[in-house]
Every structure is written in structure tokens, then in C-alpha cells.
Amino acid sequence: MSMLKHHKDPGRSNPALWNREVVLDPAYVKALIKEQAPERPERFVADLVDTLRDHVSLLGTVLEESNLAATVDSVVRLASCAAKMGARQLERDGRLIQASLNTGRPERARRLWHRLHCDIAALDEAMEQFVDALERDGTDTDAQSTQQ
């Protein structure tokens, strides 16, 4: 029976990953909702996640093409967009990919890119919980104003 060598997670020693459990900072999403004032916040939030999903997909495409300039540009846009939306895990992993590219380690960047799919799934779930809380708060507010 042969034992496979455990593949060490390339980001474990990076301080940016020490607090990976923070998927979403809801304050950023609330600020965006307040700033944009969408009629349907739940659709707005879904569009935010779709935008990030598109950035992840584009990054994967340019990584496969091995176009370093386009890849760096794509990952910077992804990380910046994630930062504005409060998508902390996605932002951290995007910054790690950017650091890998900046240090000439495209293979590491490709390995890290696969994390982004998990980040998007976790973000999608966190955004659902955020929307549920928004709806509950809105219902509670409506109920309180009706009672007064």
C-alpha cells in the first residue's frame, strides 16, 4: 500500500489566511445598498455575487492563457471588487494569487485559483443569510410600525 504525500496548502503560512472564517463583512454590503438604494436589495445582492463569479471565471481564463499582464490586471480587479463588497475570503485569496504572480509563481497562482470556487460558494451562502436578516429586519420594522 503506497501512501500519497500530503499536499501542503500553499497559503497556510501566509498571515492573510489566519482569519479565513470571515467570509463576508455585512457592513460593506449595507453601505452599498444604502448608496445604490436598489428597489430590490435581494436582487442587488445576487448581482454582486454574480459579478464576483464573473471575475473568478475571467481570471481562470487568463490564467490558462498564461498572459501575465492580463492575469495580474484580472486578479487586481477581482480583489478590488471583493474588497468593496466585503467579500473577505475572496479578497484574501485574490491577493494571494496576485502575490504569487508578482513573485513569478504562476503554478501556485493556478492552485490558489481553485480556492475561489469555494470562496464564491461560501459567499453565496453568507449573502443568503444576509438577505434573510434584511428581510426579517424589514418585516420586524413593518410589524412595529403597524402596531404603533
PDB file of C-alpha atoms in Angstrom:
ATOM      1  CA  MET A   1       0.000   0.000   0.000  1.00  0.00           C
ATOM      2  CA  SER A   2       1.560   3.239  -1.081  1.00  0.00           C
ATOM      3  CA  MET A   3       0.972   6.410   0.836  1.00  0.00           C
ATOM      4  CA  LEU A   4       0.491   9.619  -1.063  1.00  0.00           C
ATOM      5  CA  LYS A   5       2.385  12.584   0.196  1.00  0.00           C
ATOM      6  CA  HIS A   6       0.055  15.185   1.707  1.00  0.00           C
ATOM      7  CA  HIS A   7      -0.004  18.259  -0.496  1.00  0.00           C
ATOM      8  CA  LYS A   8       0.679  21.194   1.784  1.00  0.00           C
ATOM      9  CA  ASP A   9      -1.733  24.102   1.435  1.00  0.00           C
ATOM     10  CA  PRO A  10       0.376  26.832  -0.197  1.00  0.00           C
ATOM     11  CA  GLY A  11      -1.226  29.617   1.825  1.00  0.00           C
ATOM     12  CA  ARG A  12      -1.066  28.175   5.350  1.00  0.00           C
ATOM     13  CA  SER A  13       1.896  30.254   6.456  1.00  0.00           C
ATOM     14  CA  ASN A  14       0.530  33.487   4.993  1.00  0.00           C
ATOM     15  CA  PRO A  15      -0.868  35.848   7.654  1.00  0.00           C
ATOM     16  CA  ALA A  16      -3.673  36.885   5.287  1.00  0.00           C
ATOM     17  CA  LEU A  17      -5.212  33.439   5.773  1.00  0.00           C
ATOM     18  CA  TRP A  18      -5.101  33.327   9.531  1.00  0.00           C
ATOM     19  CA  ASN A  19      -8.666  34.534   9.803  1.00  0.00           C
ATOM     20  CA  ARG A  20     -10.234  32.696   6.867  1.00  0.00           C
ATOM     21  CA  GLU A  21     -13.533  32.146   8.667  1.00  0.00           C
ATOM     22  CA  VAL A  22     -14.585  35.726   7.874  1.00  0.00           C
ATOM     23  CA  VAL A  23     -16.409  35.256   4.583  1.00  0.00           C
ATOM     24  CA  LEU A  24     -18.408  38.480   4.468  1.00  0.00           C
ATOM     25  CA  ASP A  25     -18.317  41.841   6.163  1.00  0.00           C
ATOM     26  CA  PRO A  26     -22.016  42.819   6.027  1.00  0.00           C
ATOM     27  CA  ALA A  27     -21.265  46.481   6.752  1.00  0.00           C
ATOM     28  CA  TYR A  28     -19.870  46.858   3.237  1.00  0.00           C
ATOM     29  CA  VAL A  29     -22.970  45.326   1.657  1.00  0.00           C
ATOM     30  CA  LYS A  30     -25.250  47.539   3.768  1.00  0.00           C
ATOM     31  CA  ALA A  31     -23.251  50.596   2.682  1.00  0.00           C
ATOM     32  CA  LEU A  32     -23.556  49.591  -0.985  1.00  0.00           C
ATOM     33  CA  ILE A  33     -27.293  49.059  -0.605  1.00  0.00           C
ATOM     34  CA  LYS A  34     -27.673  52.431   1.100  1.00  0.00           C
ATOM     35  CA  GLU A  35     -25.513  54.141  -1.547  1.00  0.00           C
ATOM     36  CA  GLN A  36     -27.214  52.491  -4.532  1.00  0.00           C
ATOM     37  CA  ALA A  37     -30.709  52.394  -2.953  1.00  0.00           C
ATOM     38  CA  PRO A  38     -31.958  49.462  -5.023  1.00  0.00           C
ATOM     39  CA  GLU A  39     -35.683  48.723  -5.024  1.00  0.00           C
ATOM     40  CA  ARG A  40     -34.974  45.026  -4.588  1.00  0.00           C
ATOM     41  CA  PRO A  41     -31.966  44.561  -2.277  1.00  0.00           C
ATOM     42  CA  GLU A  42     -32.107  40.770  -2.646  1.00  0.00           C
ATOM     43  CA  ARG A  43     -31.634  41.067  -6.447  1.00  0.00           C
ATOM     44  CA  PHE A  44     -28.879  43.636  -5.922  1.00  0.00           C
ATOM     45  CA  VAL A  45     -27.032  41.244  -3.569  1.00  0.00           C
ATOM     46  CA  ALA A  46     -27.420  38.376  -6.065  1.00  0.00           C
ATOM     47  CA  ASP A  47     -25.986  40.632  -8.773  1.00  0.00           C
ATOM     48  CA  LEU A  48     -22.969  41.393  -6.562  1.00  0.00           C
ATOM     49  CA  VAL A  49     -22.229  37.679  -6.217  1.00  0.00           C
ATOM     50  CA  ASP A  50     -22.719  37.174  -9.967  1.00  0.00           C
ATOM     51  CA  THR A  51     -20.247  39.988 -10.667  1.00  0.00           C
ATOM     52  CA  LEU A  52     -17.634  38.316  -8.467  1.00  0.00           C
ATOM     53  CA  ARG A  53     -18.359  34.945 -10.077  1.00  0.00           C
ATOM     54  CA  ASP A  54     -17.715  36.541 -13.496  1.00  0.00           C
ATOM     55  CA  HIS A  55     -14.399  37.955 -12.252  1.00  0.00           C
ATOM     56  CA  VAL A  56     -13.357  34.500 -10.996  1.00  0.00           C
ATOM     57  CA  SER A  57     -14.267  32.942 -14.337  1.00  0.00           C
ATOM     58  CA  LEU A  58     -12.339  35.579 -16.297  1.00  0.00           C
ATOM     59  CA  LEU A  59      -9.328  35.109 -14.038  1.00  0.00           C
ATOM     60  CA  GLY A  60      -9.392  31.362 -14.723  1.00  0.00           C
ATOM     61  CA  THR A  61      -9.471  32.013 -18.460  1.00  0.00           C
ATOM     62  CA  VAL A  62      -6.491  34.382 -18.471  1.00  0.00           C
ATOM     63  CA  LEU A  63      -4.551  32.106 -16.093  1.00  0.00           C
ATOM     64  CA  GLU A  64      -4.935  29.267 -18.604  1.00  0.00           C
ATOM     65  CA  GLU A  65      -3.785  31.533 -21.438  1.00  0.00           C
ATOM     66  CA  SER A  66      -0.624  32.325 -19.427  1.00  0.00           C
ATOM     67  CA  ASN A  67      -0.952  36.014 -20.249  1.00  0.00           C
ATOM     68  CA  LEU A  68       0.764  37.514 -17.210  1.00  0.00           C
ATOM     69  CA  ALA A  69      -0.276  41.141 -17.785  1.00  0.00           C
ATOM     70  CA  ALA A  70      -3.939  40.213 -18.327  1.00  0.00           C
ATOM     71  CA  THR A  71      -3.854  37.838 -15.346  1.00  0.00           C
ATOM     72  CA  VAL A  72      -2.430  40.457 -12.992  1.00  0.00           C
ATOM     73  CA  ASP A  73      -4.980  43.003 -14.234  1.00  0.00           C
ATOM     74  CA  SER A  74      -7.808  40.492 -13.763  1.00  0.00           C
ATOM     75  CA  VAL A  75      -6.791  39.473 -10.240  1.00  0.00           C
ATOM     76  CA  VAL A  76      -6.370  43.097  -9.166  1.00  0.00           C
ATOM     77  CA  ARG A  77      -9.908  43.856 -10.406  1.00  0.00           C
ATOM     78  CA  LEU A  78     -11.249  40.757  -8.624  1.00  0.00           C
ATOM     79  CA  ALA A  79      -9.568  41.599  -5.308  1.00  0.00           C
ATOM     80  CA  SER A  80     -10.639  45.250  -5.503  1.00  0.00           C
ATOM     81  CA  CYS A  81     -14.222  44.344  -6.310  1.00  0.00           C
ATOM     82  CA  ALA A  82     -14.283  41.764  -3.494  1.00  0.00           C
ATOM     83  CA  ALA A  83     -12.876  44.349  -1.076  1.00  0.00           C
ATOM     84  CA  LYS A  84     -15.592  46.896  -1.988  1.00  0.00           C
ATOM     85  CA  MET A  85     -18.275  44.248  -1.455  1.00  0.00           C
ATOM     86  CA  GLY A  86     -16.892  42.972   1.842  1.00  0.00           C
ATOM     87  CA  ALA A  87     -16.108  39.514   0.420  1.00  0.00           C
ATOM     88  CA  ARG A  88     -13.159  38.909   2.737  1.00  0.00           C
ATOM     89  CA  GLN A  89     -12.170  35.302   1.852  1.00  0.00           C
ATOM     90  CA  LEU A  90     -12.349  36.062  -1.841  1.00  0.00           C
ATOM     91  CA  GLU A  91     -10.317  39.217  -1.380  1.00  0.00           C
ATOM     92  CA  ARG A  92      -7.631  37.391   0.646  1.00  0.00           C
ATOM     93  CA  ASP A  93      -7.302  34.575  -1.861  1.00  0.00           C
ATOM     94  CA  GLY A  94      -7.235  37.067  -4.733  1.00  0.00           C
ATOM     95  CA  ARG A  95      -4.401  38.937  -3.010  1.00  0.00           C
ATOM     96  CA  LEU A  96      -2.519  35.654  -2.533  1.00  0.00           C
ATOM     97  CA  ILE A  97      -2.878  34.925  -6.242  1.00  0.00           C
ATOM     98  CA  GLN A  98      -1.645  38.427  -7.002  1.00  0.00           C
ATOM     99  CA  ALA A  99       1.371  37.905  -4.713  1.00  0.00           C
ATOM    100  CA  SER A 100       2.115  34.578  -6.409  1.00  0.00           C
ATOM    101  CA  LEU A 101       2.074  36.219  -9.827  1.00  0.00           C
ATOM    102  CA  ASN A 102       4.193  39.130  -8.601  1.00  0.00           C
ATOM    103  CA  THR A 103       6.840  36.677  -7.364  1.00  0.00           C
ATOM    104  CA  GLY A 104       6.877  34.692 -10.601  1.00  0.00           C
ATOM    105  CA  ARG A 105       4.937  31.655  -9.329  1.00  0.00           C
ATOM    106  CA  PRO A 106       2.105  31.133 -11.840  1.00  0.00           C
ATOM    107  CA  GLU A 107       1.663  27.458 -10.882  1.00  0.00           C
ATOM    108  CA  ARG A 108       0.951  28.473  -7.294  1.00  0.00           C
ATOM    109  CA  ALA A 109      -1.495  31.088  -8.607  1.00  0.00           C
ATOM    110  CA  ARG A 110      -3.314  28.356 -10.568  1.00  0.00           C
ATOM    111  CA  ARG A 111      -3.532  26.140  -7.480  1.00  0.00           C
ATOM    112  CA  LEU A 112      -4.865  29.041  -5.418  1.00  0.00           C
ATOM    113  CA  TRP A 113      -7.390  29.917  -8.144  1.00  0.00           C
ATOM    114  CA  HIS A 114      -9.253  26.693  -7.368  1.00  0.00           C
ATOM    115  CA  ARG A 115      -9.968  28.060  -3.868  1.00  0.00           C
ATOM    116  CA  LEU A 116     -12.009  30.861  -5.379  1.00  0.00           C
ATOM    117  CA  HIS A 117     -14.846  28.479  -6.268  1.00  0.00           C
ATOM    118  CA  CYS A 118     -15.169  27.510  -2.600  1.00  0.00           C
ATOM    119  CA  ASP A 119     -14.964  31.181  -1.666  1.00  0.00           C
ATOM    120  CA  ILE A 120     -17.832  32.017  -4.042  1.00  0.00           C
ATOM    121  CA  ALA A 121     -19.963  29.166  -2.645  1.00  0.00           C
ATOM    122  CA  ALA A 122     -19.328  30.356   0.926  1.00  0.00           C
ATOM    123  CA  LEU A 123     -20.044  33.951  -0.106  1.00  0.00           C
ATOM    124  CA  ASP A 124     -23.280  32.913  -1.797  1.00  0.00           C
ATOM    125  CA  GLU A 125     -24.413  31.251   1.446  1.00  0.00           C
ATOM    126  CA  ALA A 126     -23.349  34.242   3.555  1.00  0.00           C
ATOM    127  CA  MET A 127     -25.210  36.610   1.237  1.00  0.00           C
ATOM    128  CA  GLU A 128     -28.352  34.447   1.513  1.00  0.00           C
ATOM    129  CA  GLN A 129     -28.141  34.735   5.303  1.00  0.00           C
ATOM    130  CA  PHE A 130     -27.588  38.486   4.936  1.00  0.00           C
ATOM    131  CA  VAL A 131     -30.694  38.848   2.739  1.00  0.00           C
ATOM    132  CA  ASP A 132     -32.739  36.709   5.152  1.00  0.00           C
ATOM    133  CA  ALA A 133     -31.671  39.003   8.001  1.00  0.00           C
ATOM    134  CA  LEU A 134     -32.558  42.071   5.910  1.00  0.00           C
ATOM    135  CA  GLU A 135     -35.997  40.665   5.192  1.00  0.00           C
ATOM    136  CA  ARG A 136     -36.532  39.777   8.878  1.00  0.00           C
ATOM    137  CA  ASP A 137     -35.455  43.255   9.943  1.00  0.00           C
ATOM    138  CA  GLY A 138     -37.732  44.786   7.333  1.00  0.00           C
ATOM    139  CA  THR A 139     -40.651  42.593   8.459  1.00  0.00           C
ATOM    140  CA  ASP A 140     -39.970  43.418  12.109  1.00  0.00           C
ATOM    141  CA  THR A 141     -39.887  47.132  11.279  1.00  0.00           C
ATOM    142  CA  ASP A 142     -43.132  46.857   9.277  1.00  0.00           C
ATOM    143  CA  ALA A 143     -44.807  44.967  12.129  1.00  0.00           C
ATOM    144  CA  GLN A 144     -43.639  47.519  14.707  1.00  0.00           C
ATOM    145  CA  SER A 145     -44.864  50.483  12.645  1.00  0.00           C
ATOM    146  CA  THR A 146     -48.239  48.759  12.158  1.00  0.00           C
ATOM    147  CA  GLN A 147     -48.596  48.209  15.922  1.00  0.00           C
ATOM    148  CA  GLN A 148     -47.844  51.847  16.777  1.00  0.00           C
TER     149      GLN A 148
END
